[in-house]
Amino acid sequence: MKKGNEYEIVIEKTEFPGYGIGILGDKKIYVKNALPGQKILGRITKKKKEYIEAKALEILEDVDYKIPQSCLHFAECGGCSHQTISYEKQLEFKKEQVLSLLKENGIDNFEFLGIEKSPEQFGYRNKMEFTFGDYEKGGELSLGMHIKGRTFGIVTVDNCQIVDEDYRKILTAVLKYFREKRLPHYRILSHEGYLRNLVIRKAKNTGEILINIVTSSQMDFDFSELTEMLRTLPYEGILVSILHSINDSLADVVQADNIEILYGRDYITEKLLGLKFKITPFSFFQTNSKGAEKLYSIVRDFMEDSQSKVVFDLYCGTGTIGQIVAPKAKKVIGVELIEEAVEAANENAKLNGLNNCKFIAGDVAKVIQNLKDKPEIIILDPPRAGVHPIALKYVVDFNAPDLIYVSCNPKSLVNDLKVLKDNGYVIQKVKLMDLFPHTPHVECVVKIEKK
Ligand code: SAH
């Protein structure tokens, strides 16, 4: 078995995130996006001691549970890789993937409460980051997503189905405008060019729209004409903000060295479960608002009786979870790295009339060492990498009777759960919430108790 060789592979099961698994020789073989029941022709792309990875070249025998794609861009856009599976089946796969991961890692004997559907399967996103580029090297300007399986190349996604009509309208208008102006897009290798990203945020429940055009500082461009044009588009929502951000970072990340307000203000407001949240251009906010309401309701249910308890909300973003549970709690302390998110969190708490919340800016692993309160419930909602080992050690030392872990990555979740288990905690119940239809991602909420 050699790298580059081709083999017929029967896919037997699925593993997170969205891999089809077969057996080749005596090794497990991983094929991205392949489905249980398929027989594929795969080329080996990676060979390790413990496993092999292959790329599907052709489907030799297909499954009968596939459905037609609902989006024009499906073949090229890397976004919704599971769009040709019915939504019910997608949920079944996600459930299976998380449960087997937990089981393989010795995490069992918990109550499993199933997976909750996203309230909307299409048009569900409240944020999208589109990239400027070209479809073929040197070709016409495109604006959208990276092309699946290619290092370079951007496919224009003016028919994207996981956003609503306002997004498509803005994308189409912005692309047409910049094509006419013949402005160069930024190139990630040479670090040359101007247009980098178009970020759109639209609060689902209030309809407020923010448009952020991200460029390098390599040109001086007058945005007044574009601003005027964007102000007069017929939106279903309400345009409240147009921004121009300068990003000279050499890395392929969307961030800002400077933000200029071209129209309106520099934030939108979203309403979740009756509370208001100010969302600033670069702070984290769950990208599926209706789904987030369900996710946070699960967290609130898992808290059970939180009357007069001290709650830590670690990795709190704009303080959503903390504020949703605050009316029941004695006191909420939130910690978050991004300063602008923390400022918004403190402002939001005031706006919502909550005076028992305090949000602190800083790295959880550092801030946690100086927290003097004794928490009775600790909520953890870390980024994909999971909780930093130092932070986890301090979490354990607080000896809180209850922990609630909200995870967007079951792989790092199981590693952290193992540490908690070794330190006298018991995994009590698990519930999954699908915030990302048609993608392999899923949120897990875990209730953990001190033995
Ligand atoms: N609970 C929030 C945010 C969860 S996402 C919500 O539901 O909206 C994870 C958050 O952790 C992000 O806001 C990110 O900025 C923050 N973060 C990442 N690394 C961190 C660290 N080391 N210390 C504190 N916060 C961190």
PDB file of N, CA and C in Angstrom, residues 188-233:
ATOM      1  N   ILE A 188      -2.681  36.001  -1.362  1.00  0.00           N
ATOM      2  CA  ILE A 188      -2.196  35.582  -0.057  1.00  0.00           C
ATOM      3  C   ILE A 188      -0.698  35.211  -0.085  1.00  0.00           C
ATOM      4  N   LEU A 189      -0.183  34.764  -1.241  1.00  0.00           N
ATOM      5  CA  LEU A 189       1.233  34.382  -1.307  1.00  0.00           C
ATOM      6  C   LEU A 189       2.161  35.577  -1.496  1.00  0.00           C
ATOM      7  N   SER A 190       1.786  36.451  -2.455  1.00  0.00           N
ATOM      8  CA  SER A 190       2.654  37.602  -2.732  1.00  0.00           C
ATOM      9  C   SER A 190       2.349  38.774  -1.794  1.00  0.00           C
ATOM     10  N   HIS A 191       1.241  38.678  -1.040  1.00  0.00           N
ATOM     11  CA  HIS A 191       0.774  39.754  -0.152  1.00  0.00           C
ATOM     12  C   HIS A 191       0.522  41.046  -0.912  1.00  0.00           C
ATOM     13  N   GLU A 192       0.136  40.904  -2.170  1.00  0.00           N
ATOM     14  CA  GLU A 192      -0.140  42.104  -2.967  1.00  0.00           C
ATOM     15  C   GLU A 192      -1.593  42.139  -3.388  1.00  0.00           C
ATOM     16  N   GLY A 193      -2.109  43.338  -3.520  1.00  0.00           N
ATOM     17  CA  GLY A 193      -3.495  43.495  -3.956  1.00  0.00           C
ATOM     18  C   GLY A 193      -4.297  44.228  -2.899  1.00  0.00           C
ATOM     19  N   TYR A 194      -5.594  44.420  -3.162  1.00  0.00           N
ATOM     20  CA  TYR A 194      -6.382  45.315  -2.330  1.00  0.00           C
ATOM     21  C   TYR A 194      -7.596  44.644  -1.664  1.00  0.00           C
ATOM     22  N   LEU A 195      -8.519  44.088  -2.478  1.00  0.00           N
ATOM     23  CA  LEU A 195      -9.778  43.571  -1.930  1.00  0.00           C
ATOM     24  C   LEU A 195      -9.567  42.235  -1.236  1.00  0.00           C
ATOM     25  N   ARG A 196      -9.955  42.135   0.047  1.00  0.00           N
ATOM     26  CA  ARG A 196      -9.743  40.879   0.773  1.00  0.00           C
ATOM     27  C   ARG A 196     -11.049  40.142   1.080  1.00  0.00           C
ATOM     28  N   ASN A 197     -11.938  40.753   1.869  1.00  0.00           N
ATOM     29  CA  ASN A 197     -13.167  40.047   2.256  1.00  0.00           C
ATOM     30  C   ASN A 197     -14.392  40.957   2.267  1.00  0.00           C
ATOM     31  N   LEU A 198     -15.524  40.329   2.121  1.00  0.00           N
ATOM     32  CA  LEU A 198     -16.793  41.003   2.374  1.00  0.00           C
ATOM     33  C   LEU A 198     -17.440  40.239   3.522  1.00  0.00           C
ATOM     34  N   VAL A 199     -17.602  40.925   4.665  1.00  0.00           N
ATOM     35  CA  VAL A 199     -18.243  40.274   5.807  1.00  0.00           C
ATOM     36  C   VAL A 199     -19.632  40.862   5.972  1.00  0.00           C
ATOM     37  N   ILE A 200     -20.627  39.993   6.023  1.00  0.00           N
ATOM     38  CA  ILE A 200     -22.003  40.464   6.220  1.00  0.00           C
ATOM     39  C   ILE A 200     -22.538  39.830   7.498  1.00  0.00           C
ATOM     40  N   ARG A 201     -23.141  40.663   8.359  1.00  0.00           N
ATOM     41  CA  ARG A 201     -23.816  40.123   9.537  1.00  0.00           C
ATOM     42  C   ARG A 201     -25.248  40.602   9.458  1.00  0.00           C
ATOM     43  N   LYS A 202     -26.182  39.697   9.683  1.00  0.00           N
ATOM     44  CA  LYS A 202     -27.586  40.107   9.727  1.00  0.00           C
ATOM     45  C   LYS A 202     -28.248  39.410  10.909  1.00  0.00           C
ATOM     46  N   ALA A 203     -28.685  40.216  11.853  1.00  0.00           N
ATOM     47  CA  ALA A 203     -29.322  39.656  13.039  1.00  0.00           C
ATOM     48  C   ALA A 203     -30.684  39.099  12.625  1.00  0.00           C
ATOM     49  N   LYS A 204     -30.876  37.821  12.836  1.00  0.00           N
ATOM     50  CA  LYS A 204     -32.088  37.109  12.407  1.00  0.00           C
ATOM     51  C   LYS A 204     -33.352  37.670  13.022  1.00  0.00           C
ATOM     52  N   ASN A 205     -33.260  37.998  14.305  1.00  0.00           N
ATOM     53  CA  ASN A 205     -34.481  38.362  15.026  1.00  0.00           C
ATOM     54  C   ASN A 205     -34.797  39.855  14.991  1.00  0.00           C
ATOM     55  N   THR A 206     -33.796  40.700  14.689  1.00  0.00           N
ATOM     56  CA  THR A 206     -34.079  42.136  14.594  1.00  0.00           C
ATOM     57  C   THR A 206     -33.998  42.620  13.142  1.00  0.00           C
ATOM     58  N   GLY A 207     -33.364  41.849  12.280  1.00  0.00           N
ATOM     59  CA  GLY A 207     -33.234  42.218  10.870  1.00  0.00           C
ATOM     60  C   GLY A 207     -32.100  43.202  10.576  1.00  0.00           C
ATOM     61  N   GLU A 208     -31.338  43.599  11.616  1.00  0.00           N
ATOM     62  CA  GLU A 208     -30.274  44.588  11.394  1.00  0.00           C
ATOM     63  C   GLU A 208     -29.111  44.000  10.586  1.00  0.00           C
ATOM     64  N   ILE A 209     -28.640  44.806   9.622  1.00  0.00           N
ATOM     65  CA  ILE A 209     -27.581  44.338   8.715  1.00  0.00           C
ATOM     66  C   ILE A 209     -26.324  45.185   8.856  1.00  0.00           C
ATOM     67  N   LEU A 210     -25.176  44.496   8.889  1.00  0.00           N
ATOM     68  CA  LEU A 210     -23.872  45.169   8.897  1.00  0.00           C
ATOM     69  C   LEU A 210     -23.069  44.664   7.696  1.00  0.00           C
ATOM     70  N   ILE A 211     -22.516  45.597   6.933  1.00  0.00           N
ATOM     71  CA  ILE A 211     -21.668  45.227   5.782  1.00  0.00           C
ATOM     72  C   ILE A 211     -20.263  45.732   6.068  1.00  0.00           C
ATOM     73  N   ASN A 212     -19.302  44.841   5.976  1.00  0.00           N
ATOM     74  CA  ASN A 212     -17.917  45.214   6.280  1.00  0.00           C
ATOM     75  C   ASN A 212     -17.029  44.830   5.096  1.00  0.00           C
ATOM     76  N   ILE A 213     -16.456  45.837   4.455  1.00  0.00           N
ATOM     77  CA  ILE A 213     -15.577  45.569   3.312  1.00  0.00           C
ATOM     78  C   ILE A 213     -14.135  45.612   3.816  1.00  0.00           C
ATOM     79  N   VAL A 214     -13.447  44.497   3.682  1.00  0.00           N
ATOM     80  CA  VAL A 214     -12.105  44.377   4.246  1.00  0.00           C
ATOM     81  C   VAL A 214     -11.074  44.419   3.115  1.00  0.00           C
ATOM     82  N   THR A 215     -10.140  45.367   3.219  1.00  0.00           N
ATOM     83  CA  THR A 215      -9.108  45.507   2.186  1.00  0.00           C
ATOM     84  C   THR A 215      -7.729  45.628   2.846  1.00  0.00           C
ATOM     85  N   SER A 216      -6.710  45.562   2.044  1.00  0.00           N
ATOM     86  CA  SER A 216      -5.369  45.882   2.527  1.00  0.00           C
ATOM     87  C   SER A 216      -5.245  47.416   2.537  1.00  0.00           C
ATOM     88  N   SER A 217      -4.065  47.912   2.915  1.00  0.00           N
ATOM     89  CA  SER A 217      -3.893  49.376   2.900  1.00  0.00           C
ATOM     90  C   SER A 217      -3.136  49.821   1.648  1.00  0.00           C
ATOM     91  N   GLN A 218      -3.085  48.931   0.638  1.00  0.00           N
ATOM     92  CA  GLN A 218      -2.222  49.203  -0.512  1.00  0.00           C
ATOM     93  C   GLN A 218      -2.800  50.194  -1.533  1.00  0.00           C
ATOM     94  N   MET A 219      -4.030  50.669  -1.300  1.00  0.00           N
ATOM     95  CA  MET A 219      -4.611  51.670  -2.204  1.00  0.00           C
ATOM     96  C   MET A 219      -5.403  52.669  -1.384  1.00  0.00           C
ATOM     97  N   ASP A 220      -5.660  53.812  -1.974  1.00  0.00           N
ATOM     98  CA  ASP A 220      -6.621  54.743  -1.387  1.00  0.00           C
ATOM     99  C   ASP A 220      -7.826  54.730  -2.291  1.00  0.00           C
ATOM    100  N   PHE A 221      -8.932  54.296  -1.782  1.00  0.00           N
ATOM    101  CA  PHE A 221     -10.110  54.211  -2.639  1.00  0.00           C
ATOM    102  C   PHE A 221     -11.242  54.989  -1.996  1.00  0.00           C
ATOM    103  N   ASP A 222     -11.997  55.692  -2.808  1.00  0.00           N
ATOM    104  CA  ASP A 222     -13.118  56.483  -2.296  1.00  0.00           C
ATOM    105  C   ASP A 222     -14.386  55.612  -2.277  1.00  0.00           C
ATOM    106  N   PHE A 223     -14.870  55.321  -1.084  1.00  0.00           N
ATOM    107  CA  PHE A 223     -15.996  54.404  -0.939  1.00  0.00           C
ATOM    108  C   PHE A 223     -17.363  55.086  -1.013  1.00  0.00           C
ATOM    109  N   SER A 224     -17.395  56.418  -1.276  1.00  0.00           N
ATOM    110  CA  SER A 224     -18.684  57.103  -1.164  1.00  0.00           C
ATOM    111  C   SER A 224     -19.719  56.605  -2.185  1.00  0.00           C
ATOM    112  N   GLU A 225     -19.273  56.313  -3.400  1.00  0.00           N
ATOM    113  CA  GLU A 225     -20.199  55.839  -4.434  1.00  0.00           C
ATOM    114  C   GLU A 225     -20.785  54.463  -4.055  1.00  0.00           C
ATOM    115  N   LEU A 226     -19.903  53.577  -3.604  1.00  0.00           N
ATOM    116  CA  LEU A 226     -20.337  52.233  -3.204  1.00  0.00           C
ATOM    117  C   LEU A 226     -21.288  52.320  -2.004  1.00  0.00           C
ATOM    118  N   THR A 227     -20.943  53.182  -1.041  1.00  0.00           N
ATOM    119  CA  THR A 227     -21.778  53.349   0.153  1.00  0.00           C
ATOM    120  C   THR A 227     -23.186  53.784  -0.252  1.00  0.00           C
ATOM    121  N   GLU A 228     -23.241  54.756  -1.152  1.00  0.00           N
ATOM    122  CA  GLU A 228     -24.530  55.271  -1.615  1.00  0.00           C
ATOM    123  C   GLU A 228     -25.340  54.157  -2.282  1.00  0.00           C
ATOM    124  N   MET A 229     -24.656  53.380  -3.111  1.00  0.00           N
ATOM    125  CA  MET A 229     -25.339  52.298  -3.832  1.00  0.00           C
ATOM    126  C   MET A 229     -25.865  51.258  -2.826  1.00  0.00           C
ATOM    127  N   LEU A 230     -25.033  50.901  -1.831  1.00  0.00           N
ATOM    128  CA  LEU A 230     -25.461  49.888  -0.855  1.00  0.00           C
ATOM    129  C   LEU A 230     -26.603  50.396   0.027  1.00  0.00           C
ATOM    130  N   ARG A 231     -26.606  51.697   0.279  1.00  0.00           N
ATOM    131  CA  ARG A 231     -27.667  52.269   1.120  1.00  0.00           C
ATOM    132  C   ARG A 231     -29.033  52.177   0.454  1.00  0.00           C
ATOM    133  N   THR A 232     -29.040  52.140  -0.882  1.00  0.00           N
ATOM    134  CA  THR A 232     -30.321  52.204  -1.579  1.00  0.00           C
ATOM    135  C   THR A 232     -30.812  50.841  -2.093  1.00  0.00           C
ATOM    136  N   LEU A 233     -30.098  49.754  -1.758  1.00  0.00           N
ATOM    137  CA  LEU A 233     -30.586  48.428  -2.182  1.00  0.00           C
ATOM    138  C   LEU A 233     -31.894  48.123  -1.435  1.00  0.00           C
TER     139      LEU A 233
END
